[in-house]
Amino acid sequence: MLLDRITRRGAFSGYPYLETTVVLAVYLLIGHAVDPQDPLLFDSSVAYLSILLTIVTLFHGLPSGLLAVAIVGGAMKYFYPDFDTLRLLGLLLLVLIDGEFRYMWRRKLEQEEVQLSYTRKKLEELSRAFYALKISHDQIEKSYVVKPMSLRNAIEIIKNDYYAGKRKEFYEKFLHMLKSNFHVEDARLLKVVSEKEFETLAVLGEVVVDRDDPMFQSALEKSLPIFVSDEDRYEKSRYLAVIPAMDERKINGILLIERMPFVSFQKNNLISIAILLDYLFREMHKMDTMERLGDFLPEFDREFRFEGHRLLQFQRIYGVDSSLLIFRSHDEVATHILNDAVQRKMRSLDLITHAKIAGVDVTMILFPLAPESAVEGFMKRMRPEIGDLLESHRVRSARFQLSQEKLIRKYIHGERG
C-alpha cells in the first residue's frame, strides 16, 4: 500500500519484531551507559522512552508496540528494585492510543488510494472510449459515402461475436477492421500469457513471431509502441510496428504489423491503432468478467453490472463500500420525470441504469466508493424536482450499500420478507 511504499527502507523493514527488539536493546544499552541505576531513563527531563514507544508503534503497528511494552516491563523487573505498575500501565495506554491512531490513519490512506486508483482507471477508460469515438467520427468525415458504418459500430458488432462464443471470428474481424480502415496488410495479434509465452489470437498474411527482433524486445522492455522510423537500430527489424496493449502497466496483448502501404504508415494512423488495441483488450477483460458475474443484478445493463462487480471487489479487498440509490415506480410518466432529473444532477463518475421488473420501473444509481452522506446530498439536490413524486408515493426510494446484495435483490423485486 501507499504507506508501505513511503516507509520502505533497509533490510529490517520486513522484520518489525526483530527491529523493535534491536531498537529497545540499543536504547537499554545507551541508558545503562548513561545511568546504570536508571537504564530506561525514567528520571530524565525528556520522556525518551515515551517518544521511542510512540515511534515504534506508529511505524510498525500495535503488535510491535505491545512487544516494546513487554520488553520495557522485563527491563523494569530486572533492573529496578521496585516494579512501577502505574508507569507501565501509562506506557501501555500510550501505545494503545498510538496503535489506534495508526490504524485509522492507514485506513484513511487505503481508502484514498482506492478512490484514486478507481478514478484514474475510469479516466483512462473514458479517454480511450472518447478517442475511439473521435477516430470513428474522423473516418465517417473522410469516407461516409463509401463506408457509412463507423468504427464504434464495427467494434460493437464484433463484440457480439465474443459474447456469442465466436472468439476466433472476434479477433479476425478486429484485424480485418484495421485492414479496411487503416490498410494494415500483414499483422499478428498476440495475447501475453506470461513473460515468455504468447498466444496467437489472429493473423493477417504470414507474420512470424520473432522474440529476438530488436523492435519486439524494445516494445516489451519499454511498454511502449515502437515504430520502424523511431531509431536507426530498428531498420533491420522485420516489423514496421510493434504495439503493446497496456492495462495498469501490464502488457496484455501485442500487435505485430509487418506490411502496410507507405501512404498509410502515418503517425496518426498508428496512434489510432494503438488506442483501438488498448480499447479491444479492455473490452475483452470486461466481457470475460461479465461471463463470470452469474446472478449479480442480471436485469440491468452490462456496463452497470461490470462497474458494480469491480466496486464489490474493492469492498471485499479494502473494505471501502459504495452506495446505491434505488427508485421504484408503477407510473411511467413519473419514471420519465425522475430519470430526466437524475441525469441532470449526477456526477461524472456516478452510474445509472434502468430495468422493468415484474411491471415496475426500477432506476438504480451507483455512487462509486461514496458513503451514504453522498446519497443524502444527492437527494437534497433532487428534492425540488421530484419532491412531489416522493410525497405522493408515485415514486419510492431506498438507500443501500453495494455489499448488501441480498437486500438489494429483495427490494428491486418488491419482496417484503
GROMACS .gro file of C-alpha atoms in nm:
model
  417
    1MET     CA    1   0.000   0.000   0.000
    2LEU     CA    2   0.093   0.368  -0.017
    3LEU     CA    3   0.220   0.387   0.341
    4ASP     CA    4   0.438   0.082   0.288
    5ARG     CA    5   0.594   0.238  -0.021
    6ILE     CA    6   0.657   0.562   0.164
    7THR     CA    7   0.826   0.389   0.457
    8ARG     CA    8   1.013   0.121   0.262
    9ARG     CA    9   1.380   0.111   0.357
   10GLY     CA   10   1.655  -0.113   0.489
   11ALA     CA   11   1.679  -0.488   0.541
   12PHE     CA   12   1.499  -0.476   0.879
   13SER     CA   13   1.179  -0.328   0.736
   14GLY     CA   14   1.038  -0.673   0.665
   15TYR     CA   15   1.102  -0.788   1.023
   16PRO     CA   16   0.916  -0.546   1.255
   17TYR     CA   17   0.952  -0.758   1.572
   18LEU     CA   18   1.326  -0.805   1.520
   19GLU     CA   19   1.370  -0.434   1.454
   20THR     CA   20   1.165  -0.345   1.764
   21THR     CA   21   1.376  -0.576   1.979
   22VAL     CA   22   1.702  -0.437   1.841
   23VAL     CA   23   1.588  -0.074   1.890
   24LEU     CA   24   1.486  -0.140   2.253
   25ALA     CA   25   1.810  -0.328   2.318
   26VAL     CA   26   2.016  -0.036   2.185
   27TYR     CA   27   1.809   0.205   2.395
   28LEU     CA   28   1.875  -0.005   2.708
   29LEU     CA   29   2.250  -0.019   2.632
   30ILE     CA   30   2.265   0.359   2.590
   31GLY     CA   31   2.055   0.412   2.905
   32HIS     CA   32   2.273   0.177   3.106
   33ALA     CA   33   2.583   0.361   2.987
   34VAL     CA   34   2.431   0.697   3.085
   35ASP     CA   35   2.286   0.584   3.420
   36PRO     CA   36   2.333   0.221   3.533
   37GLN     CA   37   2.073   0.276   3.810
   38ASP     CA   38   1.809   0.401   3.563
   39PRO     CA   39   1.871   0.232   3.222
   40LEU     CA   40   1.519   0.321   3.097
   41LEU     CA   41   1.591   0.690   3.174
   42PHE     CA   42   1.270   0.738   3.370
   43ASP     CA   43   1.422   1.024   3.568
   44SER     CA   44   1.539   1.216   3.260
   45SER     CA   45   1.388   1.559   3.196
   46VAL     CA   46   1.286   1.436   2.847
   47ALA     CA   47   1.043   1.143   2.810
   48TYR     CA   48   1.274   0.949   2.577
   49LEU     CA   49   1.101   0.615   2.635
   50SER     CA   50   0.755   0.753   2.556
   51ILE     CA   51   0.888   0.909   2.235
   52LEU     CA   52   1.056   0.583   2.137
   53LEU     CA   53   0.743   0.375   2.202
   54THR     CA   54   0.534   0.623   2.001
   55ILE     CA   55   0.772   0.599   1.705
   56VAL     CA   56   0.781   0.217   1.717
   57THR     CA   57   0.401   0.190   1.738
   58LEU     CA   58   0.328   0.445   1.466
   59PHE     CA   59   0.587   0.289   1.241
   60HIS     CA   60   0.524  -0.084   1.287
   61GLY     CA   61   0.179  -0.101   1.445
   62LEU     CA   62   0.018  -0.210   1.768
   63PRO     CA   63   0.175  -0.562   1.789
   64SER     CA   64   0.527  -0.414   1.781
   65GLY     CA   65   0.423  -0.151   2.036
   66LEU     CA   66   0.295  -0.421   2.273
   67LEU     CA   67   0.621  -0.614   2.225
   68ALA     CA   68   0.812  -0.298   2.317
   69VAL     CA   69   0.600  -0.256   2.633
   70ALA     CA   70   0.670  -0.619   2.725
   71ILE     CA   71   1.045  -0.561   2.682
   72VAL     CA   72   1.020  -0.248   2.899
   73GLY     CA   73   0.830  -0.450   3.162
   74GLY     CA   74   1.102  -0.715   3.162
   75ALA     CA   75   1.372  -0.449   3.196
   76MET     CA   76   1.186  -0.288   3.488
   77LYS     CA   77   1.162  -0.625   3.661
   78TYR     CA   78   1.532  -0.696   3.611
   79PHE     CA   79   1.698  -0.357   3.662
   80TYR     CA   80   1.475  -0.183   3.918
   81PRO     CA   81   1.422  -0.281   4.281
   82ASP     CA   82   1.054  -0.171   4.273
   83PHE     CA   83   0.825  -0.260   3.984
   84ASP     CA   84   0.628   0.057   3.893
   85THR     CA   85   0.297  -0.084   3.772
   86LEU     CA   86   0.133   0.257   3.718
   87ARG     CA   87   0.419   0.376   3.499
   88LEU     CA   88   0.399   0.059   3.288
   89LEU     CA   89   0.020   0.095   3.252
   90GLY     CA   90   0.070   0.456   3.141
   91LEU     CA   91   0.311   0.340   2.870
   92LEU     CA   92   0.065   0.068   2.767
   93LEU     CA   93  -0.215   0.326   2.736
   94LEU     CA   94   0.012   0.546   2.523
   95VAL     CA   95   0.087   0.251   2.291
   96LEU     CA   96  -0.283   0.162   2.260
   97ILE     CA   97  -0.371   0.520   2.164
   98ASP     CA   98  -0.086   0.534   1.912
   99GLY     CA   99  -0.191   0.198   1.769
  100GLU     CA  100  -0.549   0.314   1.721
  101PHE     CA  101  -0.429   0.635   1.555
  102ARG     CA  102  -0.205   0.437   1.319
  103TYR     CA  103  -0.489   0.203   1.227
  104MET     CA  104  -0.724   0.493   1.147
  105TRP     CA  105  -0.453   0.676   0.952
  106ARG     CA  106  -0.364   0.369   0.743
  107ARG     CA  107  -0.733   0.303   0.685
  108LYS     CA  108  -0.780   0.657   0.557
  109LEU     CA  109  -0.476   0.628   0.330
  110GLU     CA  110  -0.603   0.299   0.187
  111GLN     CA  111  -0.945   0.447   0.117
  112GLU     CA  112  -0.791   0.747  -0.057
  113GLU     CA  113  -0.560   0.521  -0.259
  114VAL     CA  114  -0.850   0.301  -0.370
  115GLN     CA  115  -1.053   0.606  -0.475
  116LEU     CA  116  -0.753   0.749  -0.662
  117SER     CA  117  -0.690   0.416  -0.835
  118TYR     CA  118  -1.054   0.380  -0.939
  119THR     CA  119  -1.077   0.741  -1.060
  120ARG     CA  120  -0.754   0.707  -1.259
  121LYS     CA  121  -0.874   0.383  -1.419
  122LYS     CA  122  -1.210   0.536  -1.511
  123LEU     CA  123  -1.033   0.839  -1.659
  124GLU     CA  124  -0.815   0.612  -1.874
  125GLU     CA  125  -1.117   0.411  -1.991
  126LEU     CA  126  -1.321   0.721  -2.071
  127SER     CA  127  -1.023   0.878  -2.251
  128ARG     CA  128  -0.981   0.570  -2.471
  129ALA     CA  129  -1.354   0.548  -2.535
  130PHE     CA  130  -1.358   0.917  -2.630
  131TYR     CA  131  -1.060   0.875  -2.861
  132ALA     CA  132  -1.221   0.570  -3.023
  133LEU     CA  133  -1.531   0.783  -3.082
  134LYS     CA  134  -1.317   1.061  -3.230
  135ILE     CA  135  -1.142   0.815  -3.463
  136SER     CA  136  -1.481   0.683  -3.569
  137HIS     CA  137  -1.606   1.036  -3.637
  138ASP     CA  138  -1.294   1.118  -3.841
  139GLN     CA  139  -1.343   0.803  -4.050
  140ILE     CA  140  -1.703   0.897  -4.124
  141GLU     CA  141  -1.599   1.250  -4.224
  142LYS     CA  142  -1.340   1.115  -4.466
  143SER     CA  143  -1.547   0.845  -4.635
  144TYR     CA  144  -1.905   0.836  -4.511
  145VAL     CA  145  -2.040   0.765  -4.861
  146VAL     CA  146  -1.823   0.458  -4.920
  147LYS     CA  147  -1.810   0.337  -4.559
  148PRO     CA  148  -2.115   0.465  -4.373
  149MET     CA  149  -2.057   0.236  -4.075
  150SER     CA  150  -1.844   0.394  -3.802
  151LEU     CA  151  -1.561   0.220  -3.619
  152ARG     CA  152  -1.765   0.228  -3.299
  153ASN     CA  153  -2.044   0.040  -3.472
  154ALA     CA  154  -1.797  -0.208  -3.618
  155ILE     CA  155  -1.647  -0.270  -3.272
  156GLU     CA  156  -1.994  -0.320  -3.126
  157ILE     CA  157  -2.079  -0.575  -3.394
  158ILE     CA  158  -1.763  -0.782  -3.347
  159LYS     CA  159  -1.811  -0.765  -2.967
  160ASN     CA  160  -2.137  -0.952  -3.019
  161ASP     CA  161  -1.931  -1.237  -3.167
  162TYR     CA  162  -1.732  -1.251  -2.844
  163TYR     CA  163  -2.046  -1.277  -2.633
  164ALA     CA  164  -2.180  -1.543  -2.871
  165GLY     CA  165  -1.868  -1.752  -2.812
  166LYS     CA  166  -1.719  -1.689  -3.159
  167ARG     CA  167  -1.378  -1.591  -3.022
  168LYS     CA  168  -1.176  -1.669  -3.334
  169GLU     CA  169  -1.409  -1.464  -3.553
  170PHE     CA  170  -1.395  -1.181  -3.298
  171TYR     CA  171  -1.016  -1.144  -3.325
  172GLU     CA  172  -1.010  -1.196  -3.700
  173LYS     CA  173  -1.278  -0.933  -3.755
  174PHE     CA  174  -1.077  -0.687  -3.546
  175LEU     CA  175  -0.774  -0.731  -3.775
  176HIS     CA  176  -0.996  -0.702  -4.082
  177MET     CA  177  -1.136  -0.381  -3.937
  178LEU     CA  178  -0.779  -0.246  -3.912
  179LYS     CA  179  -0.720  -0.360  -4.270
  180SER     CA  180  -1.029  -0.188  -4.409
  181ASN     CA  181  -0.982   0.137  -4.213
  182PHE     CA  182  -0.603   0.173  -4.187
  183HIS     CA  183  -0.484  -0.057  -4.469
  184VAL     CA  184  -0.288  -0.292  -4.243
  185GLU     CA  185  -0.198  -0.582  -4.477
  186ASP     CA  186   0.010  -0.826  -4.268
  187ALA     CA  187  -0.031  -0.838  -3.893
  188ARG     CA  188  -0.048  -1.078  -3.600
  189LEU     CA  189  -0.245  -1.027  -3.278
  190LEU     CA  190  -0.092  -1.186  -2.966
  191LYS     CA  191  -0.214  -1.238  -2.614
  192VAL     CA  192   0.053  -1.222  -2.342
  193VAL     CA  193   0.011  -1.536  -2.131
  194SER     CA  194   0.333  -1.491  -1.932
  195GLU     CA  195   0.662  -1.305  -1.963
  196LYS     CA  196   0.791  -1.556  -2.220
  197GLU     CA  197   0.471  -1.709  -2.353
  198PHE     CA  198   0.250  -1.557  -2.622
  199GLU     CA  199  -0.074  -1.693  -2.769
  200THR     CA  200  -0.169  -1.608  -3.127
  201LEU     CA  201  -0.526  -1.479  -3.147
  202ALA     CA  202  -0.548  -1.390  -3.516
  203VAL     CA  203  -0.324  -1.342  -3.821
  204LEU     CA  204  -0.338  -1.137  -4.140
  205GLY     CA  205  -0.097  -1.271  -4.400
  206GLU     CA  206   0.208  -1.468  -4.288
  207VAL     CA  207   0.358  -1.289  -3.991
  208VAL     CA  208   0.611  -1.480  -3.777
  209VAL     CA  209   0.672  -1.412  -3.407
  210ASP     CA  210   1.042  -1.329  -3.369
  211ARG     CA  211   1.119  -1.280  -2.999
  212ASP     CA  212   1.478  -1.180  -3.077
  213ASP     CA  213   1.369  -0.898  -3.303
  214PRO     CA  214   1.503  -0.567  -3.161
  215MET     CA  215   1.171  -0.389  -3.207
  216PHE     CA  216   0.979  -0.671  -3.036
  217GLN     CA  217   1.218  -0.673  -2.739
  218SER     CA  218   1.220  -0.295  -2.710
  219ALA     CA  219   0.839  -0.278  -2.705
  220LEU     CA  220   0.831  -0.531  -2.421
  221GLU     CA  221   1.104  -0.355  -2.222
  222LYS     CA  222   0.968  -0.003  -2.263
  223SER     CA  223   0.596  -0.100  -2.264
  224LEU     CA  224   0.550   0.149  -2.547
  225PRO     CA  225   0.459   0.128  -2.917
  226ILE     CA  226   0.774   0.107  -3.131
  227PHE     CA  227   0.778   0.209  -3.498
  228VAL     CA  228   1.041   0.147  -3.764
  229SER     CA  229   1.114   0.518  -3.801
  230ASP     CA  230   1.183   0.572  -3.430
  231GLU     CA  231   1.554   0.482  -3.429
  232ASP     CA  232   1.812   0.358  -3.678
  233ARG     CA  233   1.863   0.033  -3.487
  234TYR     CA  234   1.510  -0.075  -3.582
  235GLU     CA  235   1.580  -0.057  -3.956
  236LYS     CA  236   1.680  -0.426  -3.959
  237SER     CA  237   1.361  -0.528  -3.782
  238ARG     CA  238   1.118  -0.748  -3.975
  239TYR     CA  239   0.829  -0.542  -3.838
  240LEU     CA  240   0.702  -0.198  -3.925
  241ALA     CA  241   0.548  -0.155  -3.580
  242VAL     CA  242   0.511  -0.346  -3.253
  243ILE     CA  243   0.225  -0.211  -3.042
  244PRO     CA  244   0.159  -0.341  -2.688
  245ALA     CA  245  -0.184  -0.320  -2.522
  246MET     CA  246  -0.145  -0.193  -2.165
  247ASP     CA  247  -0.358  -0.223  -1.856
  248GLU     CA  248  -0.221  -0.073  -1.532
  249ARG     CA  249   0.143  -0.101  -1.653
  250LYS     CA  250   0.090  -0.463  -1.752
  251ILE     CA  251   0.113  -0.577  -2.114
  252ASN     CA  252  -0.193  -0.786  -2.202
  253GLY     CA  253  -0.151  -0.811  -2.577
  254ILE     CA  254   0.075  -0.722  -2.870
  255LEU     CA  255   0.001  -0.628  -3.230
  256LEU     CA  256   0.278  -0.702  -3.482
  257ILE     CA  257   0.249  -0.510  -3.809
  258GLU     CA  258   0.473  -0.640  -4.088
  259ARG     CA  259   0.328  -0.484  -4.401
  260MET     CA  260   0.136  -0.163  -4.461
  261PRO     CA  261   0.122   0.079  -4.759
  262PHE     CA  262   0.369   0.365  -4.731
  263VAL     CA  263   0.098   0.629  -4.770
  264SER     CA  264  -0.097   0.476  -4.478
  265PHE     CA  265   0.205   0.435  -4.250
  266GLN     CA  266   0.143   0.763  -4.070
  267LYS     CA  267   0.178   0.864  -3.707
  268ASN     CA  268  -0.191   0.946  -3.671
  269ASN     CA  269  -0.294   0.606  -3.807
  270LEU     CA  270  -0.052   0.423  -3.577
  271ILE     CA  271  -0.173   0.619  -3.274
  272SER     CA  272  -0.531   0.535  -3.370
  273ILE     CA  273  -0.443   0.165  -3.400
  274ALA     CA  274  -0.272   0.172  -3.058
  275ILE     CA  275  -0.577   0.331  -2.897
  276LEU     CA  276  -0.811   0.079  -3.059
  277LEU     CA  277  -0.587  -0.209  -2.948
  278ASP     CA  278  -0.598  -0.089  -2.589
  279TYR     CA  279  -0.973  -0.048  -2.622
  280LEU     CA  280  -1.004  -0.402  -2.760
  281PHE     CA  281  -0.820  -0.567  -2.470
  282ARG     CA  282  -1.004  -0.363  -2.210
  283GLU     CA  283  -1.333  -0.472  -2.367
  284MET     CA  284  -1.209  -0.832  -2.369
  285HIS     CA  285  -1.135  -0.809  -1.997
  286LYS     CA  286  -1.477  -0.656  -1.939
  287MET     CA  287  -1.652  -0.925  -2.140
  288ASP     CA  288  -1.461  -1.206  -1.965
  289THR     CA  289  -1.563  -1.055  -1.632
  290MET     CA  290  -1.925  -1.029  -1.743
  291GLU     CA  291  -1.934  -1.402  -1.815
  292ARG     CA  292  -1.841  -1.473  -1.451
  293LEU     CA  293  -2.097  -1.244  -1.288
  294GLY     CA  294  -2.369  -1.508  -1.262
  295ASP     CA  295  -2.682  -1.375  -1.091
  296PHE     CA  296  -2.536  -1.037  -0.992
  297LEU     CA  297  -2.812  -0.790  -1.093
  298PRO     CA  298  -2.887  -0.977  -1.418
  299GLU     CA  299  -3.180  -0.749  -1.508
  300PHE     CA  300  -2.955  -0.445  -1.563
  301ASP     CA  301  -2.717  -0.343  -1.840
  302ARG     CA  302  -2.364  -0.478  -1.885
  303GLU     CA  303  -2.174  -0.159  -1.805
  304PHE     CA  304  -2.352  -0.111  -1.475
  305ARG     CA  305  -2.304  -0.475  -1.372
  306PHE     CA  306  -1.934  -0.463  -1.461
  307GLU     CA  307  -1.870  -0.147  -1.258
  308GLY     CA  308  -2.074  -0.283  -0.969
  309HIS     CA  309  -1.873  -0.605  -0.971
  310ARG     CA  310  -1.543  -0.414  -0.981
  311LEU     CA  311  -1.650  -0.196  -0.688
  312LEU     CA  312  -1.757  -0.505  -0.493
  313GLN     CA  313  -1.403  -0.638  -0.534
  314PHE     CA  314  -1.269  -0.314  -0.386
  315GLN     CA  315  -1.508  -0.355  -0.094
  316ARG     CA  316  -1.402  -0.714  -0.028
  317ILE     CA  317  -1.029  -0.636  -0.051
  318TYR     CA  318  -1.009  -0.290   0.109
  319GLY     CA  319  -1.337  -0.261   0.297
  320VAL     CA  320  -1.433   0.055   0.104
  321ASP     CA  321  -1.802   0.029   0.015
  322SER     CA  322  -2.009   0.214  -0.244
  323SER     CA  323  -2.364   0.345  -0.216
  324LEU     CA  324  -2.677   0.272  -0.417
  325LEU     CA  325  -2.995   0.475  -0.454
  326ILE     CA  326  -3.290   0.281  -0.595
  327PHE     CA  327  -3.621   0.425  -0.719
  328ARG     CA  328  -3.929   0.211  -0.792
  329SER     CA  329  -4.244   0.330  -0.966
  330HIS     CA  330  -4.558   0.191  -1.135
  331ASP     CA  331  -4.610   0.524  -1.311
  332GLU     CA  332  -4.429   0.560  -1.646
  333VAL     CA  333  -4.471   0.937  -1.653
  334ALA     CA  334  -4.327   0.970  -1.302
  335THR     CA  335  -4.036   0.746  -1.406
  336HIS     CA  336  -3.967   0.965  -1.709
  337ILE     CA  337  -3.965   1.284  -1.497
  338LEU     CA  338  -3.743   1.112  -1.239
  339ASN     CA  339  -3.488   0.987  -1.493
  340ASP     CA  340  -3.468   1.326  -1.661
  341ALA     CA  341  -3.397   1.495  -1.327
  342VAL     CA  342  -3.142   1.231  -1.225
  343GLN     CA  343  -2.945   1.267  -1.549
  344ARG     CA  344  -2.904   1.640  -1.487
  345LYS     CA  345  -2.792   1.605  -1.124
  346MET     CA  346  -2.547   1.314  -1.150
  347ARG     CA  347  -2.171   1.346  -1.116
  348SER     CA  348  -1.948   1.223  -1.398
  349LEU     CA  349  -1.843   0.908  -1.208
  350ASP     CA  350  -2.195   0.814  -1.098
  351LEU     CA  351  -2.372   0.541  -1.297
  352ILE     CA  352  -2.741   0.500  -1.371
  353THR     CA  353  -2.932   0.200  -1.506
  354HIS     CA  354  -3.295   0.115  -1.570
  355ALA     CA  355  -3.498  -0.204  -1.583
  356LYS     CA  356  -3.861  -0.312  -1.579
  357ILE     CA  357  -3.908  -0.587  -1.321
  358ALA     CA  358  -4.248  -0.751  -1.275
  359GLY     CA  359  -4.419  -0.448  -1.429
  360VAL     CA  360  -4.235  -0.199  -1.205
  361ASP     CA  361  -3.988   0.061  -1.339
  362VAL     CA  362  -3.664   0.039  -1.140
  363THR     CA  363  -3.398   0.311  -1.160
  364MET     CA  364  -3.070   0.243  -0.985
  365ILE     CA  365  -2.790   0.498  -0.926
  366LEU     CA  366  -2.444   0.383  -0.821
  367PHE     CA  367  -2.215   0.621  -0.628
  368PRO     CA  368  -1.865   0.468  -0.657
  369LEU     CA  369  -1.668   0.450  -0.330
  370ALA     CA  370  -1.903   0.705  -0.172
  371PRO     CA  371  -2.059   0.692   0.178
  372GLU     CA  372  -2.432   0.729   0.244
  373SER     CA  373  -2.380   1.102   0.304
  374ALA     CA  374  -2.319   1.138  -0.072
  375VAL     CA  375  -2.664   0.989  -0.135
  376GLU     CA  376  -2.818   1.230   0.115
  377GLY     CA  377  -2.657   1.523  -0.065
  378PHE     CA  378  -2.782   1.395  -0.399
  379MET     CA  379  -3.137   1.361  -0.265
  380LYS     CA  380  -3.125   1.719  -0.133
  381ARG     CA  381  -3.035   1.838  -0.483
  382MET     CA  382  -3.313   1.626  -0.630
  383ARG     CA  383  -3.582   1.724  -0.377
  384PRO     CA  384  -3.701   2.044  -0.554
  385GLU     CA  385  -3.768   1.849  -0.876
  386ILE     CA  386  -3.903   1.515  -0.750
  387GLY     CA  387  -4.028   1.604  -0.403
  388ASP     CA  388  -4.393   1.590  -0.513
  389LEU     CA  389  -4.339   1.246  -0.673
  390LEU     CA  390  -4.198   1.110  -0.348
  391GLU     CA  391  -4.465   1.269  -0.128
  392SER     CA  392  -4.746   1.134  -0.345
  393HIS     CA  393  -4.577   0.789  -0.345
  394ARG     CA  394  -4.574   0.783  -0.725
  395VAL     CA  395  -4.203   0.709  -0.676
  396ARG     CA  396  -4.048   0.524  -0.383
  397SER     CA  397  -3.681   0.529  -0.295
  398ALA     CA  398  -3.435   0.339  -0.077
  399ARG     CA  399  -3.063   0.361   0.000
  400PHE     CA  400  -2.828   0.065   0.022
  401GLN     CA  401  -2.461  -0.022   0.046
  402LEU     CA  402  -2.344  -0.213  -0.262
  403SER     CA  403  -2.234  -0.503  -0.041
  404GLN     CA  404  -2.598  -0.559   0.070
  405GLU     CA  405  -2.668  -0.777  -0.234
  406LYS     CA  406  -2.950  -0.982  -0.081
  407LEU     CA  407  -3.138  -0.676   0.043
  408ILE     CA  408  -3.097  -0.504  -0.293
  409ARG     CA  409  -3.235  -0.807  -0.475
  410LYS     CA  410  -3.535  -0.824  -0.241
  411TYR     CA  411  -3.611  -0.454  -0.282
  412ILE     CA  412  -3.595  -0.440  -0.662
  413HIS     CA  413  -3.825  -0.743  -0.680
  414GLY     CA  414  -4.069  -0.590  -0.432
  415GLU     CA  415  -4.018  -0.855  -0.163
  416ARG     CA  416  -4.106  -0.757   0.193
  417GLY     CA  417  -3.982  -1.058   0.386
   0.00000   0.00000   0.00000
